[in-house]
Short mmCIF file of C-alpha atoms in Angstrom, two decimals:
data_model
loop_
_atom_site.label_atom_id
_atom_site.label_comp_id
_atom_site.label_asym_id
_atom_site.label_seq_id
_atom_site.Cartn_x
_atom_site.Cartn_y
_atom_site.Cartn_z
CA THR A 1 88.31 -64.15 68.99
CA ASP A 2 91.21 -61.75 68.39
CA GLU A 3 93.89 -62.29 71.02
CA CYS A 4 95.44 -58.82 70.70
CA LEU A 5 92.03 -57.23 71.25
CA HIS A 6 91.31 -59.29 74.36
CA LEU A 7 94.75 -58.63 75.78
CA HIS A 8 94.30 -54.89 75.49
CA ARG A 9 90.92 -54.92 77.21
CA HIS A 10 92.25 -56.94 80.12
CA THR A 11 95.36 -54.82 80.64
CA ASN A 12 93.36 -51.63 80.98
CA ASN A 13 92.32 -52.63 84.49
CA MET A 14 95.54 -54.25 85.66
CA ARG A 15 97.68 -52.77 88.35
CA SER A 16 100.22 -55.55 88.85
CA LEU A 17 102.49 -57.36 86.42
CA GLN A 18 101.81 -60.91 87.55
CA PRO A 19 98.21 -61.32 86.32
CA PHE A 20 99.16 -59.50 83.13
CA LEU A 21 101.87 -62.06 82.40
CA TYR A 22 99.43 -64.90 82.93
CA LEU A 23 97.16 -63.39 80.29
CA VAL A 24 99.92 -62.60 77.81
CA ILE A 25 101.11 -66.16 77.60
CA PHE A 26 97.63 -67.67 77.74
CA TRP A 27 96.41 -65.69 74.78
CA THR A 28 99.59 -66.29 72.81
CA VAL A 29 98.91 -70.01 73.05
CA GLY A 30 95.35 -69.31 71.99
CA ALA A 31 96.61 -67.42 68.95
CA GLU A 32 98.31 -70.51 67.62
CA ALA A 33 95.21 -72.62 68.09
CA SER A 34 92.58 -70.18 66.77
CA ASP A 35 94.53 -68.65 63.85
CA PRO A 36 97.00 -71.16 62.40
CA ASN A 37 97.81 -68.83 59.49
CA LEU A 38 99.07 -66.14 61.90
CA PRO A 39 100.83 -68.11 64.64
CA PHE A 40 103.26 -65.41 65.79
CA MET A 41 102.57 -62.36 67.94
CA GLU A 42 104.57 -59.52 69.46
CA TYR A 43 103.68 -56.28 71.15
CA LEU A 44 105.66 -53.50 69.49
CA ASP A 45 105.41 -51.07 72.41
CA GLN A 46 105.90 -51.26 76.16
CA ASN A 47 102.29 -50.26 76.90
CA ARG A 48 100.78 -53.07 74.80
CA LEU A 49 98.82 -50.66 72.60
CA VAL A 50 100.31 -51.89 69.30
CA CYS A 51 100.13 -55.62 68.56
CA LEU A 52 101.54 -57.40 65.51
CA LYS A 53 100.55 -60.90 64.40
CA TRP A 54 102.05 -62.57 61.37
CA GLY A 55 102.58 -65.83 59.49
CA PHE A 56 103.98 -67.15 56.20
CA ASP A 57 103.57 -70.24 54.06
CA SER A 58 107.16 -70.64 52.84
CA LEU A 59 110.34 -68.60 52.51
CA GLN A 60 109.53 -68.12 48.81
CA GLY A 61 105.87 -67.27 49.39
CA ASP A 62 103.83 -64.51 51.01
CA ILE A 63 104.00 -63.13 54.54
CA THR A 64 100.76 -61.90 56.13
CA PHE A 65 100.57 -59.26 58.88
CA LYS A 66 97.76 -58.24 61.19
CA LEU A 67 98.32 -54.93 62.98
CA VAL A 68 96.07 -54.16 65.97
CA VAL A 69 96.38 -50.60 67.29
CA ASN A 70 94.53 -48.77 70.05
CA THR A 71 93.21 -45.99 67.81
CA THR A 72 90.43 -45.28 65.33
CA GLY A 73 92.73 -43.10 63.24
CA TRP A 74 95.32 -44.06 60.65
CA VAL A 75 97.89 -46.78 61.41
CA GLY A 76 101.33 -47.35 59.93
CA PHE A 77 103.71 -50.30 59.81
CA GLY A 78 107.20 -50.49 58.36
CA LEU A 79 110.43 -52.42 57.97
CA SER A 80 113.52 -50.29 58.48
CA PRO A 81 117.25 -50.88 57.86
CA ASN A 82 118.31 -49.23 61.14
CA GLY A 83 115.11 -48.55 63.09
CA GLY A 84 114.45 -45.05 61.74
CA MET A 85 112.56 -43.54 58.81
CA GLN A 86 115.49 -43.36 56.39
CA GLY A 87 115.15 -46.17 53.84
CA ALA A 88 112.09 -47.71 55.51
CA ASP A 89 109.44 -49.72 53.64
CA ILE A 90 106.06 -48.53 54.99
CA VAL A 91 102.32 -49.15 54.65
CA MET A 92 99.69 -46.81 56.05
CA GLY A 93 95.96 -47.27 56.14
CA GLY A 94 92.74 -47.18 58.10
CA LEU A 95 88.98 -46.99 57.93
CA GLY A 96 87.59 -43.54 57.22
CA PRO A 97 84.15 -42.05 56.57
CA SER A 98 84.37 -43.10 52.91
CA GLY A 99 85.65 -46.60 53.59
CA SER A 100 89.08 -48.17 53.79
CA TYR A 101 92.31 -46.60 52.56
CA PHE A 102 95.75 -48.24 52.22
CA GLN A 103 98.98 -47.59 50.34
CA ASP A 104 102.56 -48.83 50.04
CA TYR A 105 105.20 -46.14 50.75
CA HIS A 106 108.95 -45.70 51.17
CA ALA A 107 110.77 -43.10 53.27
CA THR A 108 113.75 -41.05 52.16
CA GLY A 109 114.21 -39.28 55.51
CA ASN A 110 112.35 -37.92 58.50
CA SER A 111 109.51 -36.58 56.39
CA MET A 112 106.25 -37.75 54.86
CA PRO A 113 106.91 -41.08 53.08
CA LEU A 114 106.54 -41.24 49.30
CA VAL A 115 104.05 -43.52 47.57
CA ASP A 116 105.76 -46.49 45.90
CA GLU A 117 105.61 -46.69 42.12
CA GLN A 118 104.73 -50.37 42.47
CA GLN A 119 102.19 -51.33 45.16
CA ASN A 120 103.46 -54.68 46.46
CA TYR A 121 101.39 -54.87 49.64
CA THR A 122 97.80 -56.10 49.40
CA LEU A 123 95.16 -55.01 51.89
CA LEU A 124 93.12 -58.01 53.03
CA SER A 125 90.85 -56.26 55.53
CA VAL A 126 90.59 -53.29 57.86
CA ILE A 127 88.00 -52.91 60.60
CA GLU A 128 87.42 -50.80 63.68
CA SER A 129 86.21 -52.50 66.84
CA GLU A 130 85.86 -51.12 70.36
CA GLY A 131 88.34 -48.31 69.85
CA GLN A 132 90.90 -50.31 67.90
CA THR A 133 91.91 -50.48 64.24
CA ILE A 134 92.70 -53.97 62.95
CA MET A 135 94.45 -53.98 59.57
CA THR A 136 95.47 -57.21 57.79
CA PHE A 137 97.73 -57.15 54.73
CA LYS A 138 100.30 -59.26 52.89
CA ARG A 139 103.27 -59.09 50.54
CA ALA A 140 105.78 -61.44 48.95
CA ILE A 141 108.73 -62.24 51.22
CA GLN A 142 111.06 -61.92 48.23
CA SER A 143 110.00 -58.67 46.63
CA CYS A 144 112.03 -57.40 43.68
CA ASP A 145 111.04 -53.78 44.16
CA GLU A 146 113.99 -51.54 45.04
CA GLN A 147 111.58 -49.42 47.14
CA ASP A 148 110.71 -52.42 49.37
CA PHE A 149 112.65 -53.84 52.30
CA HIS A 150 113.98 -57.35 51.70
CA ILE A 151 112.87 -59.76 54.42
CA THR A 152 115.55 -62.35 55.30
CA ALA A 153 116.25 -64.86 58.04
CA GLN A 154 117.98 -62.12 60.03
CA ALA A 155 116.13 -60.00 62.58
CA ALA A 156 114.31 -56.99 61.13
CA LYS A 157 113.69 -53.62 62.77
CA VAL A 158 109.93 -53.19 62.72
CA ILE A 159 108.60 -49.63 63.05
CA TYR A 160 105.08 -48.39 63.71
CA ALA A 161 103.20 -45.11 64.00
CA TYR A 162 99.58 -44.06 64.27
CA GLY A 163 97.31 -41.04 64.52
CA THR A 164 94.11 -40.14 66.30
CA THR A 165 92.25 -39.20 63.09
CA ASP A 166 92.18 -40.43 59.49
CA ASP A 167 94.22 -37.42 58.37
CA ILE A 168 97.70 -38.89 57.86
CA LYS A 169 100.10 -36.39 59.37
CA TYR A 170 102.93 -36.19 61.93
CA HIS A 171 102.57 -38.92 64.55
CA ALA A 172 104.36 -37.07 67.41
CA SER A 173 105.22 -39.58 70.17
CA ARG A 174 102.88 -42.25 68.78
CA ARG A 175 105.69 -44.22 67.17
CA GLY A 176 108.29 -46.87 68.02
CA THR A 177 110.70 -49.56 66.90
CA LYS A 178 111.17 -53.21 67.86
CA GLU A 179 113.60 -55.79 66.52
CA VAL A 180 111.82 -59.01 65.53
CA ASN A 181 113.11 -62.14 63.85
CA LEU A 182 110.15 -62.51 61.47
CA LEU A 183 111.21 -65.71 59.69
CA ASN A 184 112.93 -67.42 62.65
CA TYR A 185 110.50 -66.48 65.39
CA VAL A 186 110.05 -68.78 68.39
CA PRO A 187 106.50 -68.54 69.79
CA LYS A 188 106.16 -67.88 73.52
CA SER A 189 103.94 -70.53 75.03
CA THR A 190 104.97 -70.94 78.67
CA ILE A 191 102.48 -70.29 81.46
CA ILE A 192 103.96 -67.69 83.81
CA GLY A 193 103.84 -68.56 87.51
CA PRO A 194 103.77 -66.29 90.55
CA ASN A 195 107.35 -66.81 91.77
CA TYR A 196 109.92 -64.15 91.02
CA PHE A 197 112.70 -62.22 92.70
CA MET A 198 114.06 -58.75 92.09
CA ALA A 199 117.66 -57.75 91.45
CA ARG A 200 117.33 -53.99 91.82
CA VAL A 201 119.06 -50.90 93.15
CA ASP A 202 117.07 -48.79 95.62
CA ASN A 203 117.03 -45.00 95.32
CA ILE A 204 120.68 -44.68 94.39
CA SER A 205 121.91 -41.17 93.53
CA VAL A 206 122.85 -40.78 89.87
CA PRO A 207 125.69 -38.23 89.56
CA GLN A 208 126.03 -35.58 86.86
CA ASN A 209 128.71 -37.65 85.15
CA HIS A 210 128.13 -38.41 81.49
CA THR A 211 128.85 -42.08 82.26
CA TYR A 212 128.25 -43.74 85.62
CA TYR A 213 128.32 -47.44 86.51
CA HIS A 214 126.66 -48.57 89.74
CA CYS A 215 127.13 -52.05 91.21
CA LYS A 216 125.09 -53.79 93.87
CA VAL A 217 126.40 -57.09 95.23
CA MET A 218 123.63 -59.08 96.89
CA LYS A 219 122.31 -62.47 97.83
CA LEU A 220 119.12 -63.63 96.15
CA PRO A 221 116.43 -65.51 98.11
CA THR A 222 117.66 -68.86 99.41
CA LEU A 223 116.31 -71.82 97.45
CA ILE A 224 117.18 -75.17 99.06
CA LYS A 225 116.82 -77.08 95.83
CA LYS A 226 117.72 -76.14 92.28
CA HIS A 227 115.27 -73.97 90.32
CA HIS A 228 115.24 -72.49 86.82
CA ILE A 229 114.81 -68.85 85.79
CA TYR A 230 112.73 -68.82 82.61
CA LEU A 231 111.77 -65.18 82.05
CA VAL A 232 113.57 -61.88 82.62
CA GLU A 233 111.75 -58.55 82.65
CA PRO A 234 113.41 -55.13 82.98
CA GLU A 235 111.93 -52.61 85.38
CA ILE A 236 113.28 -49.22 84.32
CA GLU A 237 112.44 -46.17 86.40
CA HIS A 238 114.23 -43.65 84.15
CA PRO A 239 114.47 -44.92 80.53
CA ASP A 240 116.25 -41.73 79.47
CA ILE A 241 119.38 -42.49 81.53
CA VAL A 242 119.44 -46.28 82.10
CA HIS A 243 121.55 -47.64 79.25
CA HIS A 244 122.09 -51.30 80.14
CA MET A 245 121.95 -53.76 83.05
CA LEU A 246 123.88 -56.96 83.64
CA LEU A 247 123.37 -59.48 86.42
CA TYR A 248 126.47 -61.57 87.18
CA SER A 249 127.02 -64.46 89.56
CA CYS A 250 130.11 -64.12 91.75
CA PRO A 251 133.00 -66.48 92.50
CA SER A 252 133.05 -68.15 95.91
CA PHE A 253 135.53 -65.66 97.42
CA VAL A 254 132.95 -62.82 97.17
CA THR A 255 131.18 -63.13 100.52
CA GLU A 256 129.87 -59.67 101.47
CA PRO A 257 127.18 -57.42 99.98
CA TYR A 258 127.77 -53.81 98.99
CA ASP A 259 126.13 -50.98 97.02
CA ASN A 260 128.84 -48.80 95.40
CA PRO A 261 130.09 -47.29 92.17
CA CYS A 262 131.59 -50.03 90.00
CA PHE A 263 135.27 -50.64 89.33
CA ILE A 264 136.77 -48.84 92.32
CA GLY A 265 138.64 -51.89 93.61
CA ASP A 266 135.82 -53.74 95.37
CA ILE A 267 136.12 -57.51 95.44
CA GLY A 268 132.85 -57.81 93.51
CA ASP A 269 134.62 -56.48 90.42
CA ALA A 270 135.55 -60.14 89.93
CA CYS A 271 131.90 -61.13 89.31
CA PHE A 272 131.68 -61.72 85.55
CA GLN A 273 129.55 -64.85 84.97
CA THR A 274 126.60 -63.32 83.11
CA VAL A 275 123.19 -64.53 84.32
CA ALA A 276 120.84 -62.01 82.71
CA SER A 277 121.18 -58.90 80.57
CA TRP A 278 119.19 -55.99 79.22
CA ALA A 279 120.14 -53.04 77.02
CA VAL A 280 118.38 -49.97 75.68
CA GLY A 281 115.60 -50.91 73.27
CA GLY A 282 115.15 -54.37 74.77
CA GLY A 283 112.13 -55.84 76.51
CA VAL A 284 110.97 -59.01 78.25
CA PHE A 285 113.03 -62.09 77.36
CA ALA A 286 111.59 -65.59 77.66
CA LEU A 287 113.92 -68.57 77.41
CA PRO A 288 113.09 -71.53 75.15
CA GLU A 289 110.84 -74.20 76.66
CA ASN A 290 113.72 -76.64 77.16
CA VAL A 291 116.18 -74.19 78.78
CA GLY A 292 116.34 -72.46 82.17
CA LEU A 293 118.97 -70.45 84.03
CA PRO A 294 119.94 -72.44 87.16
CA ILE A 295 119.59 -70.92 90.61
CA GLY A 296 119.46 -72.37 94.11
CA GLY A 297 120.50 -75.77 95.39
CA GLU A 298 124.28 -76.01 95.68
CA GLU A 299 124.47 -72.41 94.40
CA SER A 300 122.28 -70.97 97.20
CA ASP A 301 125.13 -69.31 99.05
CA ILE A 302 126.65 -67.40 96.15
CA PHE A 303 126.39 -63.65 95.66
CA TYR A 304 125.29 -61.77 92.56
CA ARG A 305 126.36 -58.41 91.17
CA LEU A 306 123.86 -56.12 89.42
CA GLU A 307 125.68 -53.64 87.19
CA ILE A 308 123.76 -50.65 85.78
CA HIS A 309 125.23 -48.24 83.25
CA TYR A 310 123.73 -44.75 83.50
CA ASN A 311 124.15 -42.51 80.47
CA ASN A 312 123.61 -38.86 81.50
CA PRO A 313 124.83 -36.74 78.56
CA ASN A 314 122.97 -33.63 79.74
CA GLY A 315 124.59 -33.74 83.18
CA VAL A 316 121.27 -33.69 85.04
CA LYS A 317 121.80 -33.69 88.80
CA GLY A 318 119.69 -34.64 91.79
CA ARG A 319 118.16 -37.79 90.30
CA THR A 320 117.68 -41.10 92.10
CA ASP A 321 116.90 -44.43 90.49
CA SER A 322 115.47 -47.81 91.46
CA SER A 323 115.79 -49.86 88.28
CA GLY A 324 116.55 -53.57 88.00
CA LEU A 325 115.59 -56.97 86.65
CA LYS A 326 112.62 -59.11 87.60
CA LEU A 327 113.40 -62.81 87.25
CA TYR A 328 110.67 -65.46 87.22
CA TYR A 329 111.65 -68.92 88.40
CA THR A 330 110.14 -72.39 88.80
CA ASP A 331 110.94 -75.69 90.51
CA GLN A 332 109.74 -77.50 87.39
CA LEU A 333 113.19 -77.97 85.91
CA ARG A 334 113.71 -77.78 82.17
CA GLN A 335 115.86 -80.18 80.17
CA TYR A 336 118.97 -77.98 80.04
CA ASP A 337 120.79 -75.40 82.14
CA GLY A 338 121.39 -72.29 80.06
CA ALA A 339 124.19 -69.73 80.33
CA THR A 340 125.77 -66.77 78.53
CA LEU A 341 129.22 -66.73 76.94
CA THR A 342 130.73 -63.27 76.42
CA THR A 343 132.78 -63.00 73.22
CA GLY A 344 134.48 -60.14 71.39
CA VAL A 345 136.87 -57.55 72.82
CA LEU A 346 136.74 -56.73 76.52
CA GLN A 347 138.30 -53.53 77.75
CA PHE A 348 140.38 -53.16 80.89
CA THR A 349 141.85 -50.13 82.63
CA ASN A 350 144.59 -48.37 80.61
CA MET A 351 143.93 -50.49 77.55
CA GLU A 352 146.18 -49.28 74.74
CA TYR A 353 143.69 -49.53 71.89
CA ILE A 354 142.21 -46.56 70.05
CA ILE A 355 140.03 -45.87 67.02
CA PRO A 356 141.29 -42.91 64.97
CA PRO A 357 139.05 -39.92 64.15
CA LYS A 358 137.59 -39.34 60.69
CA ALA A 359 137.39 -43.10 60.00
CA THR A 360 134.33 -44.29 58.06
CA ASN A 361 134.89 -48.06 58.32
CA PHE A 362 137.25 -49.03 61.12
CA HIS A 363 137.22 -52.74 61.99
CA THR A 364 137.90 -54.35 65.36
CA TYR A 365 138.14 -58.11 65.87
CA GLY A 366 137.82 -60.34 68.91
CA VAL A 367 138.80 -64.02 68.72
CA CYS A 368 137.45 -66.93 70.76
CA ASN A 369 139.23 -70.26 70.25
CA THR A 370 137.39 -72.96 72.17
CA SER A 371 140.39 -75.28 72.00
CA LEU A 372 141.56 -73.41 75.12
CA LEU A 373 139.14 -75.64 77.02
CA ASN A 374 139.41 -79.31 76.22
CA PRO A 375 137.23 -81.30 76.30
CA LEU A 376 134.27 -79.04 75.53
CA PRO A 377 130.71 -80.36 75.10
CA ASP A 378 128.70 -79.23 72.12
CA LEU A 379 127.29 -75.79 72.95
CA HIS A 380 123.93 -74.99 71.38
CA VAL A 381 123.50 -71.25 70.82
CA PHE A 382 119.84 -70.17 70.79
CA ALA A 383 120.04 -66.37 71.11
CA VAL A 384 122.52 -63.52 70.71
CA MET A 385 122.79 -59.92 71.92
CA LEU A 386 125.23 -57.64 70.09
CA HIS A 387 126.73 -54.61 71.80
CA THR A 388 128.73 -51.57 70.75
CA HIS A 389 128.40 -47.89 71.63
CA LEU A 390 127.63 -44.81 69.53
CA ALA A 391 130.28 -45.29 66.83
CA GLY A 392 129.19 -48.86 66.05
CA ARG A 393 127.68 -49.39 62.60
CA LYS A 394 127.90 -53.14 61.97
CA VAL A 395 128.48 -56.27 64.05
CA ARG A 396 129.12 -59.71 62.56
CA VAL A 397 129.86 -62.96 64.40
CA GLY A 398 131.60 -65.61 62.30
CA HIS A 399 131.75 -69.32 63.19
CA TYR A 400 134.79 -71.36 62.09
CA ARG A 401 135.58 -75.08 62.14
CA ASP A 402 138.94 -76.52 61.11
CA GLY A 403 139.99 -73.03 60.04
CA VAL A 404 137.06 -72.57 57.63
CA GLN A 405 134.04 -70.34 58.22
CA ILE A 406 130.91 -72.49 58.31
CA ASP A 407 128.31 -69.91 59.34
CA PHE A 408 127.45 -66.55 60.84
CA LEU A 409 126.14 -66.85 64.40
CA ALA A 410 124.75 -63.32 64.16
CA LEU A 411 124.67 -60.40 61.74
CA ASP A 412 123.59 -56.78 62.02
CA GLU A 413 124.59 -54.75 58.99
CA ASN A 414 122.63 -51.72 60.24
CA TYR A 415 123.48 -51.65 63.94
CA ASN A 416 121.64 -48.98 65.94
CA PHE A 417 122.76 -48.08 69.44
CA GLU A 418 119.15 -47.37 70.49
CA TYR A 419 117.87 -50.88 69.71
CA GLN A 420 119.82 -53.59 71.47
CA GLU A 421 117.65 -56.65 71.97
CA ILE A 422 118.33 -60.30 72.65
CA ILE A 423 117.47 -61.97 69.34
CA THR A 424 116.45 -65.62 69.25
CA LEU A 425 117.94 -67.56 66.35
CA GLY A 426 114.89 -69.75 65.73
CA SER A 427 117.00 -72.90 65.53
CA THR A 428 120.15 -73.55 67.54
CA LYS A 429 123.66 -73.28 66.13
CA THR A 430 126.20 -75.73 67.54
CA ILE A 431 129.71 -74.80 68.67
CA LYS A 432 132.00 -77.83 68.87
CA SER A 433 135.30 -78.21 70.69
CA GLY A 434 138.04 -76.49 68.72
CA ASP A 435 135.68 -74.14 66.89
CA GLU A 436 136.58 -70.47 66.65
CA ILE A 437 134.26 -67.48 67.04
CA LEU A 438 135.28 -64.18 65.44
CA VAL A 439 133.42 -60.99 66.41
CA GLU A 440 133.83 -58.14 63.94
CA CYS A 441 132.70 -54.60 64.82
CA THR A 442 132.70 -51.79 62.27
CA TYR A 443 132.87 -48.20 63.54
CA SER A 444 132.42 -44.79 61.99
CA THR A 445 134.18 -41.85 63.63
CA SER A 446 133.81 -39.55 60.61
CA THR A 447 132.33 -36.75 62.76
CA ARG A 448 134.89 -37.03 65.57
CA THR A 449 138.04 -34.95 65.85
CA LYS A 450 139.67 -36.95 68.65
CA THR A 451 140.60 -40.59 69.04
CA THR A 452 138.05 -43.01 70.51
CA ARG A 453 139.27 -45.51 73.06
CA MET A 454 137.91 -48.81 74.25
CA GLY A 455 136.23 -48.10 77.56
CA LEU A 456 133.08 -47.90 79.66
CA GLY A 457 131.74 -44.52 78.53
CA THR A 458 129.03 -44.17 75.91
CA THR A 459 131.42 -42.11 73.80
CA ASP A 460 134.06 -44.83 74.25
CA GLU A 461 133.61 -48.10 72.39
CA MET A 462 132.97 -51.79 73.01
CA CYS A 463 132.77 -54.82 70.72
CA LEU A 464 130.84 -57.66 72.32
CA ALA A 465 128.55 -60.53 71.38
CA PHE A 466 126.70 -62.27 74.22
CA LEU A 467 125.92 -65.85 73.16
CA LEU A 468 123.07 -67.56 75.06
CA TYR A 469 123.52 -71.32 74.93
CA TYR A 470 123.05 -74.71 76.60
CA PRO A 471 124.23 -76.84 78.35
CA ALA A 472 125.91 -74.45 80.80
CA ILE A 473 129.65 -74.74 81.45
CA LYS A 474 131.88 -72.97 83.97
CA ILE A 475 133.20 -70.46 81.46
CA SER A 476 132.11 -66.83 81.60
CA SER A 477 133.98 -65.28 78.68
CA CYS A 478 136.13 -66.11 75.68
CA ILE A 479 137.46 -62.76 74.54
CA SER A 480 140.44 -60.79 73.24
CA HIS A 481 142.41 -58.14 75.13
CA PRO A 482 144.21 -55.72 72.82
CA ASN A 483 146.54 -54.67 75.62
CA THR A 484 147.80 -58.24 76.07
CA LEU A 485 147.63 -58.97 72.35
CA HIS A 486 146.11 -62.40 72.76
CA PRO A 487 142.72 -63.98 73.46
CA SER A 488 141.79 -65.37 76.87
CA LEU A 489 139.23 -67.66 78.41
CA SER A 490 137.80 -66.89 81.87
CA THR A 491 136.09 -69.37 84.18
CA SER A 492 133.33 -68.55 86.64
CA ASN A 493 135.92 -68.67 89.45
CA HIS A 494 137.93 -65.87 87.84
CA ASN A 495 140.67 -68.14 86.50
CA PHE A 496 142.16 -67.40 83.09
CA SER A 497 143.65 -69.37 80.22
CA PHE A 498 145.55 -67.51 77.52
CA ASP A 499 146.30 -68.19 73.86
CA THR A 500 149.28 -66.33 72.44
CA ASN A 501 148.76 -67.76 68.95
CA GLY A 502 145.32 -66.47 68.04
CA ILE A 503 144.53 -66.02 64.34
CA ILE A 504 142.15 -63.54 62.76
CA ARG A 505 140.74 -65.47 59.83
CA ASP A 506 139.10 -64.13 56.70
CA MET A 507 135.39 -63.52 57.16
CA LYS A 508 132.94 -64.18 54.34
CA THR A 509 130.94 -61.36 52.88
CA THR A 510 127.46 -60.94 54.30
CA PRO A 511 124.98 -63.17 52.43
CA THR A 512 123.47 -61.26 49.53
CA VAL A 513 121.08 -62.06 46.72
CA ILE A 514 120.52 -61.15 43.12
CA CYS A 515 116.99 -60.34 42.06
CA GLN A 516 115.71 -62.60 39.30
CA ASN A 517 113.38 -59.91 38.03
CA THR A 518 115.46 -58.18 35.34
CA ASN A 519 113.19 -55.13 35.36
CA ARG A 520 114.17 -54.19 38.88
CA SER A 521 117.22 -53.46 40.97
CA SER A 522 119.63 -56.24 41.99
CA ARG A 523 119.08 -55.40 45.63
CA LEU A 524 117.06 -58.51 46.44
CA CYS A 525 117.79 -62.19 46.36
CA THR A 526 116.47 -65.69 46.01
CA THR A 527 119.69 -67.53 46.86
CA TRP A 528 122.43 -66.93 49.41
CA ILE A 529 125.78 -66.07 47.83
CA MET A 530 128.94 -65.92 49.93
CA SER A 531 132.54 -65.20 48.97
CA ALA A 532 135.71 -64.87 51.02
CA ALA A 533 136.84 -61.34 51.79
CA GLY A 534 140.27 -60.20 52.87
CA ILE A 535 140.81 -58.34 56.13
CA LEU A 536 142.94 -55.24 56.54
CA LEU A 537 145.03 -56.40 59.45
CA PHE A 538 146.74 -53.04 59.92
CA LEU A 539 143.46 -51.62 61.26
CA ILE A 540 143.49 -53.91 64.27
CA ALA A 541 145.68 -54.53 67.26
CA ILE A 542 144.58 -57.98 68.41
CA MET A 543 145.61 -61.47 67.35
#
């Protein structure tokens, strides 16, 4: 039985989310049992019309993909540096009147991909069944072809497209992108229950402003005993203007609800303990089986603030919106309470920090020194969401112990503003007391003629890394403020600790590899090679 096929048939007749979620998780568990060679599965689109299954034998071996698409025309799958066509490694195939067809391509731009000189993907099978095309193929994880995308332990931007006939031509709207951690994927295997609550705005008026932040402070349903949130689903009414959403818990002195524009002096502006987040390009997020976000019990009386950033570059007026987050919870407590730690650079009003125009590689750094809180339990980071605005090109999160970098907590060398997902790390990374976290953001303002400031607008900039971890502590952020010139640590009660002696340490170069095939480019690797790199301190204004 093919799980993707069954899921599609069932969802055709569904009108509510709850039974759909039951089926999604049920069949994902079934996938592991019935097809051990392809244990992982993700839907690549919001409508569940494009399903990807995959598996691999070792990091030096082959990776096998099964693409299930709701069409009897051609189907395409690719791995892209930044989520678009440029530089993408693509296969396209299908089952036509004369039999199967399949080729390995590469894209040089937004045009018809070119056939690779060396065909490194192997078609295993392609069939059509009940209106769907099911194509299975494989390739080596470590390919030494300069026209192929190199698959690493970092998340990859997977692209897809398909047609309605076997004539391979422009796909129109039948395309998409999803960020997937192919080699460090954590299967979803939790049965979804019926209990959820909504954190949502109701028919709020979205002004013509290019950037608008709306905040709703509310109480969630009273739960006498402690429960755990284990799954967060966005409900977006207008995807073209909703840029990101954050749900914060509030300190005890916030005691009244309101529904207003953000940051106009309301007391709820102090709510900054992140509970859940979503950004453009993201989807449903399920927590690991041993972690839940605590709610209820002693926390039943607290308020929450839902913050929604609306990006309206065309100045459309007269629109209302009712977007929000749907949070599923259970009284079957997991082993650990989870939480989010905000790191990087956090802007405040009148922050004196700007990025100059015509800069191709401008670096900003935010420092988190955990020695500000002592003692600190070991914090196990299991997922990360990186966030900049339109000028962002790269985000790297370095992890230091005793002044020496020991790891990268996250890397995105091809950051794309349109694809901001929470990426699971596969295995946890442990932050110990005294460790330092350095968030590096690289911006390009080469097409801008005016300075870019740190701020809330989409054309302003941010530099943030949201670290999802356990066990939860009463710390909401560990960030740098360029206007105060030193890092700070904020508790959930809006108390601050400051460090006036922060150090921006050298960050290693991004892990690279050298291809062992001397007949091909040196783009690809079989071993990780790191070397220390100096930092141009005159480009930054934080320490």
